[in-house]
Amino acid sequence: MKRYNTVLVIAGLDPSGGAGLLADTKVCTLTGSYAMGVATSLTVQNTAGVWRAESIDSTLLGEQIEKAIEDIRPDAVKIGMVQSGGQVRVISDIIRRYELKNVVCDPVLVSTSGHSLIDDLDEGIALRKELLFPLCELVTPNLPESRLLGIKEGAREYNVLVKGGHIENSEISDDILIYKDGEREQFSGRRIKTRNTHGTGCVLSSAIASGLAKGMILNEAITAAKEFLSERLKHGSDYDAGHGHGGMYLI
Ligand code: PLP
């Protein structure tokens, strides 16, 4: 029998479909992986902003993840918004007990519109660094997140991709991969002129997880994911996709 390449997505639910769990599962489908998904949070948001975020009970979250992965083992895991400290603990514990591999964590802290997506920022950052990141193959902060997380040069237990999409007034959007041993690799990109940028971080990280699930090595998966993101940003630039920053072309 054949087997799907499987990705487990653990992320917040953005009903507008441009970011979070819905966007992540669309990306997995479009890049050839079978997506499973568990919501960490139900948000009230659209392309113009975030009004509210209600975290899912961490025990319920854990039960859902365990039942899904006991049945279908994920080849990769994409972690996005994780709202509460209890959720970080439960997810980290499951990754360790089930020895899940190819874990990609997008450290979603604050939405582009400025709404905090974490209950307690200091606790959320500390728990991620202590419990979750050391279990990851890759952590994908943008520049403001890498500052908040205190990501520095040098060796650590996990690889970090610092995304350049937030470099102001720049034509380029290069990402830097800092390997565990401190080695660096640059991934060049050009900034794409579009208003529809909602969920770019979600799309990149889930495309990387999907590549890893299909057996790509890390730098191949990043290259393919950057190409996928650029293409979807370009295609989406012609569309009226909401009143704010719309989602990209995930069709
Ligand atoms: N909502 C959810 C559930 C998310 O996961 C994210 C980002 O990862 C956002 C909102 C914010 O998306 P953006 O900053 O692209 O608006």
Coordinates of C-alpha atoms and ligand atoms in Angstrom, one line a residue, residues 11-14 19-21 24 41 43 45 50 78 80-81 106 108 110-113 117 197-202 245, ligand 1:
A11 CA -2.2 26.4 15.0
G12 CA -4.8 29.1 15.7
L13 CA -8.0 29.3 13.7
D14 CA -8.3 32.5 11.6
A19 CA -3.4 32.8 8.2
G20 CA -3.3 30.1 10.9
L21 CA -4.7 26.6 10.6
D24 CA -1.5 26.0 6.8
S41 CA -7.2 29.0 19.6
T43 CA -9.8 33.9 17.0
Q45 CA -10.4 38.3 13.1
V50 CA -7.8 40.7 15.4
K78 CA 4.0 22.7 11.9
G80 CA 1.9 28.2 14.8
M81 CA 0.0 30.3 17.3
D106 CA 6.7 29.6 13.7
V108 CA 3.7 33.7 16.4
V110 CA 1.9 39.4 17.8
S111 CA -0.3 39.8 14.7
T112 CA 0.7 42.3 11.9
S113 CA -2.1 44.5 13.1
L117 CA -1.6 36.3 20.1
T197 CA 0.4 39.7 2.9
H198 CA -1.8 38.3 5.7
G199 CA -0.3 35.0 6.8
T200 CA 3.0 35.0 5.0
G201 CA 4.8 33.5 8.1
C202 CA 2.2 30.8 8.4
H245 CA -4.2 42.9 4.2
Ligands
PLP1 N1 -4.0 34.6 13.4 C1 -3.4 33.4 13.5 C2 -4.2 32.3 14.0 C3 -2.1 33.3 13.1 O1 -1.5 32.1 13.2 C4 -1.3 34.4 12.7 C5 0.1 34.4 12.3 O2 0.8 33.4 12.3 C6 -2.0 35.6 12.6 C7 -3.3 35.7 13.0 C8 -1.3 36.8 12.2 O3 -1.0 36.8 10.9 P1 -0.5 38.2 10.2 O4 0.6 38.7 11.2 O5 0.1 37.7 8.9 O6 -1.6 39.1 10.1

